[in-house]
Coordinates of N, CA, C and O in Angstrom, one line a residue:
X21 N 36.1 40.6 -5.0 CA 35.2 39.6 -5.5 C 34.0 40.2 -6.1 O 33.4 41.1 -5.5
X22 N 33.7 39.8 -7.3 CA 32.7 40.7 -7.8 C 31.6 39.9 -7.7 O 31.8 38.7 -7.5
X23 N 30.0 40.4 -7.9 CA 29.1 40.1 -7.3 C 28.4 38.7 -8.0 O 27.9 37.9 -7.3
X24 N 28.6 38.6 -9.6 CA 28.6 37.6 -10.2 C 28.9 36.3 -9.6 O 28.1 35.4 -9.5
X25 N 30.6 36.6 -9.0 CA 30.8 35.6 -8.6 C 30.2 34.8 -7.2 O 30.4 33.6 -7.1
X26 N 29.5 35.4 -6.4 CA 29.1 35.2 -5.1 C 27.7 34.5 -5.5 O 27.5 33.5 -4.8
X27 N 26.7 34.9 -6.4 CA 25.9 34.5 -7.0 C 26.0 33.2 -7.6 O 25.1 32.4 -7.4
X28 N 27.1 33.0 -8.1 CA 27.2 31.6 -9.1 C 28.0 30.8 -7.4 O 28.1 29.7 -7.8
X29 N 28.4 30.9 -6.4 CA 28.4 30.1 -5.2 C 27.4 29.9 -4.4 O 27.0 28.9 -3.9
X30 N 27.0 31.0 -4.5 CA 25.2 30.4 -3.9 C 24.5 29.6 -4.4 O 24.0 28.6 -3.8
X31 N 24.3 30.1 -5.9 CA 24.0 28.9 -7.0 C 24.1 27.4 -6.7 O 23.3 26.5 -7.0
X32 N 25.0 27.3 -6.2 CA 26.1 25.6 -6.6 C 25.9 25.2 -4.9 O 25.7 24.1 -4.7
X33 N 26.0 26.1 -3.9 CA 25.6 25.7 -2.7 C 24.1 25.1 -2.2 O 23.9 24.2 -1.4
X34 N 23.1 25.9 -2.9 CA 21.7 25.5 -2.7 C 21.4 24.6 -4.0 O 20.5 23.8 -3.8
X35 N 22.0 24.5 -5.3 CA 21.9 23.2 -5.9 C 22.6 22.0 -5.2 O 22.0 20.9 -5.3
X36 N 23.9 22.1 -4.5 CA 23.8 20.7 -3.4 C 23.3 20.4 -2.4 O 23.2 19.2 -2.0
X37 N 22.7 21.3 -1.8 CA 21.6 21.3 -0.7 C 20.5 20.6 -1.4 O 20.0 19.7 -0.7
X38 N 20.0 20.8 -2.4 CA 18.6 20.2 -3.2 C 19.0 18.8 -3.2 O 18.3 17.9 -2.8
X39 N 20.3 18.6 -3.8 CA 21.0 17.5 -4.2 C 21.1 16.6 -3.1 O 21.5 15.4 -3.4
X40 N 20.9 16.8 -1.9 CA 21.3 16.5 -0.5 C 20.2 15.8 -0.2 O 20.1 14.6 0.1
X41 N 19.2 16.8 -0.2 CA 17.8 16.8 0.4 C 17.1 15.8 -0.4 O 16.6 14.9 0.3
X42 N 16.9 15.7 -1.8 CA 16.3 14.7 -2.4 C 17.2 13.4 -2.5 O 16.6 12.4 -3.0
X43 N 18.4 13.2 -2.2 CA 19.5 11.9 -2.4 C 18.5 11.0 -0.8 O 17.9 10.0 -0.7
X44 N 18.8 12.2 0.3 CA 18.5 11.7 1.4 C 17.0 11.4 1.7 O 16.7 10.9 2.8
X45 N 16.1 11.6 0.8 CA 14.1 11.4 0.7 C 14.4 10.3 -0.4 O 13.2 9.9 -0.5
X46 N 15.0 9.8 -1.1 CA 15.3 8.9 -2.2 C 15.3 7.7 -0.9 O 14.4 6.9 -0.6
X47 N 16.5 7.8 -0.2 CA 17.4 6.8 0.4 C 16.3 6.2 1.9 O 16.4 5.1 2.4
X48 N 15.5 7.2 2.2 CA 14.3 7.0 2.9 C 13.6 6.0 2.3 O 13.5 4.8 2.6
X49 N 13.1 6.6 1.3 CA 11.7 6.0 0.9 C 12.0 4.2 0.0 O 11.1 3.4 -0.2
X50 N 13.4 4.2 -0.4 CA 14.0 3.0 -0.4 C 14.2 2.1 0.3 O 14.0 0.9 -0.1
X51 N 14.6 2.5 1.7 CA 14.6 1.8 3.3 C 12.6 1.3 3.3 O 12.2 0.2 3.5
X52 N 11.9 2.3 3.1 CA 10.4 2.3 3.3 C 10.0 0.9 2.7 O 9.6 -0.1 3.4
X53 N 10.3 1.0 1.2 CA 10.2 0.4 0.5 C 10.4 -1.1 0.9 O 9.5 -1.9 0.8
X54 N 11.8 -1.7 1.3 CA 12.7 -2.3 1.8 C 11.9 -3.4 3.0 O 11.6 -4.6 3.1
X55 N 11.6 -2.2 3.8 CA 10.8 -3.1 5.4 C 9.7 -3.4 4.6 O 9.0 -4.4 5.0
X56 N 9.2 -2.9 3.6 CA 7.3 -3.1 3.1 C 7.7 -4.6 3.1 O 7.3 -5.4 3.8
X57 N 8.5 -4.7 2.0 CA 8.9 -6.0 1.5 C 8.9 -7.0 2.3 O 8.0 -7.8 2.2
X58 N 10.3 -7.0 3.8 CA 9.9 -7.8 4.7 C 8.7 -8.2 5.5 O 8.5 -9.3 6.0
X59 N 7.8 -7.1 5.5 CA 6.4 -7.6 6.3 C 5.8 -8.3 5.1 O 5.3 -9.4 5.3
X60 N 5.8 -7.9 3.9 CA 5.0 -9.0 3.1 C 5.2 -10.3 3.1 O 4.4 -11.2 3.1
X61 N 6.7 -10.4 3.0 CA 7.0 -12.0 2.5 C 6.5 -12.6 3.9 O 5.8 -13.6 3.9
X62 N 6.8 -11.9 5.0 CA 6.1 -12.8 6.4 C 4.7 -13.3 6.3 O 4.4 -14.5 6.6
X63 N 3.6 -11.9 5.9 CA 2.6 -12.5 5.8 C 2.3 -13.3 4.5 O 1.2 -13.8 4.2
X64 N 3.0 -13.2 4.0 CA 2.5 -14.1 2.8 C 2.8 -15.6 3.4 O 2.1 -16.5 3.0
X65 N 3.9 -15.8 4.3 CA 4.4 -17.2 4.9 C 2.9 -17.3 5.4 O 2.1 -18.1 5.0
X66 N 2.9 -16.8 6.0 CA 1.1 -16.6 7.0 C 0.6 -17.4 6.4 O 0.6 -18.6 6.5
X67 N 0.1 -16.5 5.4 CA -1.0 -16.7 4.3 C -0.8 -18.3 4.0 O -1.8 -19.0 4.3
X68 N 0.3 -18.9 3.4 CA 0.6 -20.2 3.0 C 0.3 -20.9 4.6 O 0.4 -22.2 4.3
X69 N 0.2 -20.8 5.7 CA 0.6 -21.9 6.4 C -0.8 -21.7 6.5 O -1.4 -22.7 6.3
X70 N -1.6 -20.5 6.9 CA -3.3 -21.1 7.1 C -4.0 -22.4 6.7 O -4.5 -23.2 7.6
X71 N -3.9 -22.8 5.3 CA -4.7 -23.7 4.5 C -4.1 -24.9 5.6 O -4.8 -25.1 6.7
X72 N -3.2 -25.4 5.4 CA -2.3 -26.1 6.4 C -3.2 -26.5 7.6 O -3.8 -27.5 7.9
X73 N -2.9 -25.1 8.1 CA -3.9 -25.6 9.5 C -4.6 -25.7 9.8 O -4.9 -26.0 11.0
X74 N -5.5 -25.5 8.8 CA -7.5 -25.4 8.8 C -7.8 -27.1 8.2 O -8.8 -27.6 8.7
X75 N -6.9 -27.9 7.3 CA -6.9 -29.0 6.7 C -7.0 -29.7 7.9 O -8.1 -30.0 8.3
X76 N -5.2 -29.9 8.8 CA -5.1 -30.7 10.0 C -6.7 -30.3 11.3 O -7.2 -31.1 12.0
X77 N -7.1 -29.3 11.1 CA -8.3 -29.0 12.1 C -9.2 -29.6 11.7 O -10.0 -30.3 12.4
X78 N -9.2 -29.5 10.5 CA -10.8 -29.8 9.9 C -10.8 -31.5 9.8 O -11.8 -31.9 9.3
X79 N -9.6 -32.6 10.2 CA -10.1 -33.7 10.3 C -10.3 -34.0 11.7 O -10.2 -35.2 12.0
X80 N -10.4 -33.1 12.8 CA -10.6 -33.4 14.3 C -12.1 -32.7 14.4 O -13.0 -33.2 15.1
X81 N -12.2 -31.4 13.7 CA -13.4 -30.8 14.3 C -14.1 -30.2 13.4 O -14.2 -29.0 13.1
X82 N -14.6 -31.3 12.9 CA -14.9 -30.7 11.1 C -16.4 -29.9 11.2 O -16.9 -29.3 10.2
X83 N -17.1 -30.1 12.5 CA -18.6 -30.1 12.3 C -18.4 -28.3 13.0 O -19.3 -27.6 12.9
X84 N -17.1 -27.7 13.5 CA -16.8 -26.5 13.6 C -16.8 -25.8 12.2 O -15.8 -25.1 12.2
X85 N -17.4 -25.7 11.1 CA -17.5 -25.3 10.1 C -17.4 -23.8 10.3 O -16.6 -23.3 9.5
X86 N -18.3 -22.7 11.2 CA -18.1 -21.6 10.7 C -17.1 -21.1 11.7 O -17.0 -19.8 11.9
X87 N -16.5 -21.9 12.3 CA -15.0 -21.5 12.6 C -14.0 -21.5 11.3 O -13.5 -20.5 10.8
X88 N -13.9 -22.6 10.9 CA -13.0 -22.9 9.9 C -13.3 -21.8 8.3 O -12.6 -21.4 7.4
X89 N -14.9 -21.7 8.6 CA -15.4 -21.0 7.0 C -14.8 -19.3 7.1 O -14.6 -18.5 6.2
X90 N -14.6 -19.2 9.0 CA -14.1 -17.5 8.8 C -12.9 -17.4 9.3 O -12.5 -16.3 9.9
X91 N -12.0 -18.5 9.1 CA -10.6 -18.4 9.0 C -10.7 -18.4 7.0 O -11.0 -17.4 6.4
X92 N -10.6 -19.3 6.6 CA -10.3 -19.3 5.4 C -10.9 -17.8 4.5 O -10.1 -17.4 3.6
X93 N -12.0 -17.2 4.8 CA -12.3 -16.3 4.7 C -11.6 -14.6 5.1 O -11.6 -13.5 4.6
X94 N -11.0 -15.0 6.2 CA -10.3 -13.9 6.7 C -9.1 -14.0 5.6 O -8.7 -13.0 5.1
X95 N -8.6 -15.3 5.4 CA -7.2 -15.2 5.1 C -7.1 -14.5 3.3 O -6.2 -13.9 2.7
X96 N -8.3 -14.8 2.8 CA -8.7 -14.2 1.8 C -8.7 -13.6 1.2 O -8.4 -13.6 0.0
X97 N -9.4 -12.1 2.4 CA -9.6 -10.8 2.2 C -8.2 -10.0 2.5 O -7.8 -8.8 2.4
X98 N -7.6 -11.7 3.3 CA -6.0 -10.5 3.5 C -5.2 -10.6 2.4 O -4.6 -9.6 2.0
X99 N -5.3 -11.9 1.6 CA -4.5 -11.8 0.2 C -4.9 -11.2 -0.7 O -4.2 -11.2 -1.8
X100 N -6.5 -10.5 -0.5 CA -6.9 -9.6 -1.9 C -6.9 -8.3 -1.7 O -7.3 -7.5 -2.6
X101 N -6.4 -7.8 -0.3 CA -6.7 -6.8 0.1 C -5.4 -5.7 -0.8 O -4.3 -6.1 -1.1
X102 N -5.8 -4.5 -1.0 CA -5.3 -3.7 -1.9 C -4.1 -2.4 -1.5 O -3.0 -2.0 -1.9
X103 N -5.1 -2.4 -0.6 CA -4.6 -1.0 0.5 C -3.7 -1.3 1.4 O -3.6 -2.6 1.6
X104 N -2.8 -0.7 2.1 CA -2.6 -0.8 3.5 C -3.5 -0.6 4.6 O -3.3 -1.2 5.7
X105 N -4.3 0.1 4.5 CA -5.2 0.1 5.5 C -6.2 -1.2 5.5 O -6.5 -2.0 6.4
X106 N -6.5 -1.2 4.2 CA -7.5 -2.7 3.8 C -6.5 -3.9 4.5 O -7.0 -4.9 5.0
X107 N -5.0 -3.8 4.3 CA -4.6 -5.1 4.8 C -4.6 -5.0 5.8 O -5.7 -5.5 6.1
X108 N -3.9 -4.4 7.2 CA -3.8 -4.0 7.9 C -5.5 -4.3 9.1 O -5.4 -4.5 10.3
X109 N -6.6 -4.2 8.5 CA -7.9 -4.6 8.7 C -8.1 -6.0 8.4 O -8.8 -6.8 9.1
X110 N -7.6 -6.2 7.5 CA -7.5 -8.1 7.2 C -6.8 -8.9 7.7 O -7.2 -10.0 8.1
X111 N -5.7 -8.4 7.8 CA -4.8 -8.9 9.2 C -5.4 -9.1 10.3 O -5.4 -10.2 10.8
X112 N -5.9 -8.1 11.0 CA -6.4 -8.1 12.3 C -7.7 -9.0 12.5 O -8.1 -9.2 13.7
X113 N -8.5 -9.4 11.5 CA -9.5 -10.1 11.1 C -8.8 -11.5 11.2 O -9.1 -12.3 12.0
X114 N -7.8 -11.7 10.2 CA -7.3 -13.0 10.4 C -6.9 -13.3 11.9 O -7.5 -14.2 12.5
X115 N -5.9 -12.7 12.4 CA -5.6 -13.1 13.7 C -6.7 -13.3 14.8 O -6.2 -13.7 15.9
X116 N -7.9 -13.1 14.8 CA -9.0 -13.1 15.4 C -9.7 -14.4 15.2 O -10.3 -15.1 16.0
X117 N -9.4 -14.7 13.6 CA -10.4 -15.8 12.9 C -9.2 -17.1 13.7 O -9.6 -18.1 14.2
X118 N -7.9 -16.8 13.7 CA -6.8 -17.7 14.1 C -7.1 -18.2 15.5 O -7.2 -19.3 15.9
X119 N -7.2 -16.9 16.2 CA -7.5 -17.2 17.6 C -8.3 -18.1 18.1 O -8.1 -18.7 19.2
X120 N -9.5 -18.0 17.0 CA -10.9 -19.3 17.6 C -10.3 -20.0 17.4 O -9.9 -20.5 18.5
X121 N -9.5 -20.6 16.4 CA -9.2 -21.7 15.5 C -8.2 -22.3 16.9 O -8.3 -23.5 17.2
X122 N -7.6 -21.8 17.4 CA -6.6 -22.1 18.5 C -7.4 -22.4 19.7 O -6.9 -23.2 20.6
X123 N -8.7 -21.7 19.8 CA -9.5 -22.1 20.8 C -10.0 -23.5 20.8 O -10.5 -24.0 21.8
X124 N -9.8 -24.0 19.5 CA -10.7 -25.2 19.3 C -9.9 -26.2 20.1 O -10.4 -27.1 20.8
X125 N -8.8 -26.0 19.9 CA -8.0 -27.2 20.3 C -8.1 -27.6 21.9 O -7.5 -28.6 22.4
X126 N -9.0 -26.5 22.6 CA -9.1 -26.8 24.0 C -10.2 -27.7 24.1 O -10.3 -28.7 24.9
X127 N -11.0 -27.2 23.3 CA -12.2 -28.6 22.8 C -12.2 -29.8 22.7 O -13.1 -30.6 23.0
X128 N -10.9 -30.3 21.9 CA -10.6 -31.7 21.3 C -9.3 -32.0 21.6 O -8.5 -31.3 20.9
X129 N -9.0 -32.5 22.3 CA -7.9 -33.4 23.1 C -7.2 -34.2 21.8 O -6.0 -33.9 21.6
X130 N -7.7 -34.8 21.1 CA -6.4 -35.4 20.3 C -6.2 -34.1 19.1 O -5.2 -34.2 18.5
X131 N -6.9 -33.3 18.7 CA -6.5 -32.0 18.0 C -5.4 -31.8 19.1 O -4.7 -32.8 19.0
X132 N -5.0 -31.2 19.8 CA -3.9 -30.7 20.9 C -3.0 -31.6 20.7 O -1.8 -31.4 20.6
X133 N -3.6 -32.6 20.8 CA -2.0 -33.8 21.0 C -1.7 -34.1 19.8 O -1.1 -35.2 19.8
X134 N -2.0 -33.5 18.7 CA -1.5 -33.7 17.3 C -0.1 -33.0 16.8 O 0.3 -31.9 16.7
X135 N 0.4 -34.2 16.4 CA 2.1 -33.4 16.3 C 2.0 -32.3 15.0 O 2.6 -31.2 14.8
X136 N 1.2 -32.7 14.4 CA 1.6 -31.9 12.8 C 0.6 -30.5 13.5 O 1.1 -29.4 13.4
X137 N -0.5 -30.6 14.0 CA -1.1 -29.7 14.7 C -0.5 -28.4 15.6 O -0.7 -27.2 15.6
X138 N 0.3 -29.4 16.3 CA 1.4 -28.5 17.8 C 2.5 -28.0 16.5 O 2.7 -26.8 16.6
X139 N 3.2 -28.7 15.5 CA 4.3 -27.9 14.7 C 3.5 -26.4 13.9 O 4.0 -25.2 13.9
X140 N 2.1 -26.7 13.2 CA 2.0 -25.8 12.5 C 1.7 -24.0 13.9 O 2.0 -22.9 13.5
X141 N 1.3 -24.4 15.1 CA 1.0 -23.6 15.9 C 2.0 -23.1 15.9 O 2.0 -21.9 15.4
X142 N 3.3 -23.7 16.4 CA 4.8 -23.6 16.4 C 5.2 -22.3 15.5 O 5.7 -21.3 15.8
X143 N 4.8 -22.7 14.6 CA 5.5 -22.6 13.1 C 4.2 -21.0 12.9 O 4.7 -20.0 12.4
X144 N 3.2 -20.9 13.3 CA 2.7 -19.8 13.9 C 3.0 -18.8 14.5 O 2.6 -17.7 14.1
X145 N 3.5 -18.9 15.2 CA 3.6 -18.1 16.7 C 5.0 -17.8 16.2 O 5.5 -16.8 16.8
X146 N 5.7 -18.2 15.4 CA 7.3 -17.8 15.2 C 6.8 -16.9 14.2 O 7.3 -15.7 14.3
X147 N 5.9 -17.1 13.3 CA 6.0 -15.9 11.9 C 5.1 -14.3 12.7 O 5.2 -13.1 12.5
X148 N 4.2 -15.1 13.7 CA 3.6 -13.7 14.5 C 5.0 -12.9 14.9 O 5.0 -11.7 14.8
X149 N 5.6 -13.4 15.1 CA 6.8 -12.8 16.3 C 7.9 -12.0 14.7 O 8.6 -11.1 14.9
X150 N 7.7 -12.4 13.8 CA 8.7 -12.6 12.9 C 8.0 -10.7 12.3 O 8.5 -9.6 12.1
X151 N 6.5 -11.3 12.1 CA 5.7 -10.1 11.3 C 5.5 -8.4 12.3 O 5.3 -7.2 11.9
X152 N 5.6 -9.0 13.5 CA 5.2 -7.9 14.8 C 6.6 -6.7 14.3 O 6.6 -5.5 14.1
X153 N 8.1 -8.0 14.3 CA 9.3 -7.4 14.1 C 9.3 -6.6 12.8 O 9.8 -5.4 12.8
X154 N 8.9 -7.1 11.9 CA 9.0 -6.4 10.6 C 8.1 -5.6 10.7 O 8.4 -4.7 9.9
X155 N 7.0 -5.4 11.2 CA 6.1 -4.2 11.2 C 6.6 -3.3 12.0 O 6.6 -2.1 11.7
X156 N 6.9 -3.6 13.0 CA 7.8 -2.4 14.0 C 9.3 -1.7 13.0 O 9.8 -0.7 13.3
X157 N 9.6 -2.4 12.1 CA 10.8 -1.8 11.2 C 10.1 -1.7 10.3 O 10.8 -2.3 9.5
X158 N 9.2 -1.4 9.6 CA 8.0 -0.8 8.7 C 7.8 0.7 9.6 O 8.2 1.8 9.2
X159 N 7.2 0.4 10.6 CA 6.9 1.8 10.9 C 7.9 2.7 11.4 O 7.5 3.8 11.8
X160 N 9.0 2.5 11.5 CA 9.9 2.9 12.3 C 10.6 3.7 10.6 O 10.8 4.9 10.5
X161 N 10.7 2.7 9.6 CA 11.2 3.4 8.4 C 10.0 4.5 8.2 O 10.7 5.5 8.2
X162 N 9.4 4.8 8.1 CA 7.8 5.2 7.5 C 8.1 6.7 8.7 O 8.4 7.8 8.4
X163 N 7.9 6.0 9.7 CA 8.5 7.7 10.6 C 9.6 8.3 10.0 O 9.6 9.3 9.4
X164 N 10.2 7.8 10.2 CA 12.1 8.8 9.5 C 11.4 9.6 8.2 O 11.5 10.8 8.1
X165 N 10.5 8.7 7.1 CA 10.5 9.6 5.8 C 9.4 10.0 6.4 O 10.0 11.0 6.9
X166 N 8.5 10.2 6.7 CA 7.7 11.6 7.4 C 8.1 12.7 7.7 O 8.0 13.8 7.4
X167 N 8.9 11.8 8.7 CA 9.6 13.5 9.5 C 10.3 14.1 8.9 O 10.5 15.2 9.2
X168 N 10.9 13.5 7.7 CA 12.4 14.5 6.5 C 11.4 15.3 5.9 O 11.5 16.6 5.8
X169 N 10.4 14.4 5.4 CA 9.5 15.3 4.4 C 9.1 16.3 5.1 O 9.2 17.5 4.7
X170 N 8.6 16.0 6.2 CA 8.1 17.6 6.9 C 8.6 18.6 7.8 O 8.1 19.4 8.6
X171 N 10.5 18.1 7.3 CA 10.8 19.1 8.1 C 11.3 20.1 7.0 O 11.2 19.8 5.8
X172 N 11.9 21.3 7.5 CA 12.8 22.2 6.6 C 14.3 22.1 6.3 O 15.1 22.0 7.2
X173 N 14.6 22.2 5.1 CA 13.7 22.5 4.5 C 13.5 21.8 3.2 O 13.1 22.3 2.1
X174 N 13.8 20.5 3.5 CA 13.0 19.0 2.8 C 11.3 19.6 2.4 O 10.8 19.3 1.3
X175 N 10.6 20.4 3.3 CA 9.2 20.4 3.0 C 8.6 21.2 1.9 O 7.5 21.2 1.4
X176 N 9.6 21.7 1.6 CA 10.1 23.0 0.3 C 10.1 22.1 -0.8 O 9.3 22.4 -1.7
X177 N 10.8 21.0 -0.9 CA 11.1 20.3 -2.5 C 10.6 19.0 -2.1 O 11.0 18.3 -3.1
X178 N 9.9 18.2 -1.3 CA 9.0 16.7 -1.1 C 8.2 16.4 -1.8 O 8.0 15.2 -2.2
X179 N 7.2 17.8 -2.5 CA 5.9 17.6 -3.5 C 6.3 17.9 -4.5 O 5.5 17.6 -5.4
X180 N 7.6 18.7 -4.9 CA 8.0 18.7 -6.0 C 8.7 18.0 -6.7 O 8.8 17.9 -7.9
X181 N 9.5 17.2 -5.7 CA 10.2 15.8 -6.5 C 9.3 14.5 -6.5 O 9.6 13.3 -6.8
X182 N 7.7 15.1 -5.9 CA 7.0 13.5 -5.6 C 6.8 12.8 -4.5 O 6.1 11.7 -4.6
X183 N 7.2 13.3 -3.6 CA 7.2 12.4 -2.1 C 6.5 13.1 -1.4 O 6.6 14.3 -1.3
X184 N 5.5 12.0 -0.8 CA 4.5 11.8 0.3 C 4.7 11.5 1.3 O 5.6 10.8 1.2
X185 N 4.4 11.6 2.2 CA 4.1 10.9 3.8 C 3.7 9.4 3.1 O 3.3 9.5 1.9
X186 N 3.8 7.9 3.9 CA 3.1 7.3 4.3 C 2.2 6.7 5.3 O 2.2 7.4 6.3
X187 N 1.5 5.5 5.4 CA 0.6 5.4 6.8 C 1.2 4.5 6.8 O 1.7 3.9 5.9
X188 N 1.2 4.2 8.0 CA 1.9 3.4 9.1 C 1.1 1.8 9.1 O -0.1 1.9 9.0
X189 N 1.6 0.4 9.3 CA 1.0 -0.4 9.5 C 0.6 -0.6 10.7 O 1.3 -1.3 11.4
X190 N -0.5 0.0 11.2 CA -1.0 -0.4 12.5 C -1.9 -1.5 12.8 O -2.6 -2.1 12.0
X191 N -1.8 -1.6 14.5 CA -2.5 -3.1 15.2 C -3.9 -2.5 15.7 O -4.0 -1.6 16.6
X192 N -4.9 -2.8 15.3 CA -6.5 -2.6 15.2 C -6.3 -3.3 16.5 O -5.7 -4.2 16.9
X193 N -7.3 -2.3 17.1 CA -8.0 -2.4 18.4 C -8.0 -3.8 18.8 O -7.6 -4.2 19.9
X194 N -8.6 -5.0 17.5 CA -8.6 -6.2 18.1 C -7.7 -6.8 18.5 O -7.9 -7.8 19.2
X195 N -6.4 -6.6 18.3 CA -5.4 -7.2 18.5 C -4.6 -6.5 19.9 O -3.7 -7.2 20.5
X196 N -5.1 -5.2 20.3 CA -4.5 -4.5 21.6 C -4.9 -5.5 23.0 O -6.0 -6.1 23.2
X197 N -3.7 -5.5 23.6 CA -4.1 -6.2 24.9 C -4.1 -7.6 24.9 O -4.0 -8.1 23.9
X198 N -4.3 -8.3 26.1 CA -4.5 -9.9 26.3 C -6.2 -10.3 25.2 O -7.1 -9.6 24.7
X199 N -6.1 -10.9 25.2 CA -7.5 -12.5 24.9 C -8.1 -12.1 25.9 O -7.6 -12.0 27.0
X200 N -9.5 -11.8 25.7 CA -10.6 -12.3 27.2 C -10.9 -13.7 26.9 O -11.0 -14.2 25.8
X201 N -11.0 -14.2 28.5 CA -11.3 -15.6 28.3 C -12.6 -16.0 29.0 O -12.5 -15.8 30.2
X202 N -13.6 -16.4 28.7 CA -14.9 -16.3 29.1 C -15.6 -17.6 29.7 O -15.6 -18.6 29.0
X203 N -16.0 -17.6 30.8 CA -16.2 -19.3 30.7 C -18.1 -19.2 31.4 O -18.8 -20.2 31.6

C-alpha cells in the first residue's frame, strides 16, 4: 500500500467525521429552533387571553386600576421584548402582574363566581402548565446543542461553521417557590 494511498483514506475519513459533526450541530440547533417555536406560540396564547381577562375584571373591580394598569403593562413588555433574557424577565413580570390580578378575585365575590371569569383562569392555568412544558423541552434542546458544541471534537469546527451556545429560558427568582400569603 503506498503512502499516497493511506493519505487520501484519512482524507475521506476526517472529511466524514466533519460531515458527521456538522450534519449532527445542524440537527441540534433545528430541534433548538423547533421547541423555541413551541414556547412562543404558548405565550403568545398568553399574551391573547390577558386582554380577555383584564376586560372581564375590570367590570367587577374597575377602581383596582393599578392592578389592572401593571398587568396590561407587563403583558406589553412581554410582546415587545427582543431578547430572551428581556422575555424571559417579562414573563416573570407578567406572572406576578397575573398573580394580583387572581388575588383580586378574593376581594369580589361575584368576580369569583363569574363563569367567563372561572373559564378564562381555567383556560390560564392550562397554558401555564402547557408553557412550563415547552420551556422544559426548550431547555432540554438548548443543553444537548451546548454540550455537542463543547465537546470534542465538535469544539474544533462549532465557530467555524457558525454555531454558538445558547441561553437557556429560565424561571426568575419571582416565580421560584410557593406565593407568600400575607394577611
Amino acid at each position: 500500500m503506498d503512502a499516497s494511498f493511506v493519505v487520501l483514506i484519512l482524507i475521506v475519513i476526517i472529511g466524514l467525521a466533519v460531515v458527521m459533526i456538522y450534519n449532527r450541530l445542524v440537527a441540534l440547533r433545528q430541534t433548538c429552533n423547533q421547541a423555541w417555536g413551541d414556547v412562543d406560540v404558548q405565550l403568545k396564547q398568553r399574551h391573547d387571553l390577558v386582554p380577555n381577562l383584564v376586560e372581564t375584571v375590570k367590570g367587577y373591580a374597575s377602581h383596582e386600576k393599578e392592578t389592572l394598569e401593571n398587568v396590561i403593562q407587563a403583558r406589553q413588555t412581554a410582546v415587545d421584548a427582543s431578547s430572551l433574557k428581556g422575555l424571559a424577565e417579562a414573563e416573570n413580570m407578567l406572572s406576578g402582574a397575573l398573580r394580583q390580578l387572581f388575588a383580586l378575585s378574593e376581594a369580589y365575590p361575584d368576580l369569583k363566581a363569574n363563569q367567563n371569569f372561572m373559564s378564562l383562569q381555567t383556560e390560564l392555568a392550562d397554558l401555564e402548565n402547557k408553557i412550563a412544558a415547552a420551556r422544559r423541552f426548550f431547555n432540554n434542546a438548548v443543553q444537548e446543542l451546548n454540550t455537542a458544541i463543547e465537546q470534542f471534537p465538535a469544539v474544533i469546527f462549532a465557530s467555524m461553521f457558525g454555531f454558538s451556545t445558547r441561553d437557556y429560558f429560565e424561571v426568575g427568582e419571582t416565580e421560584r417557590g410557593a406565593p407568600k400569603v400575607k394577611f
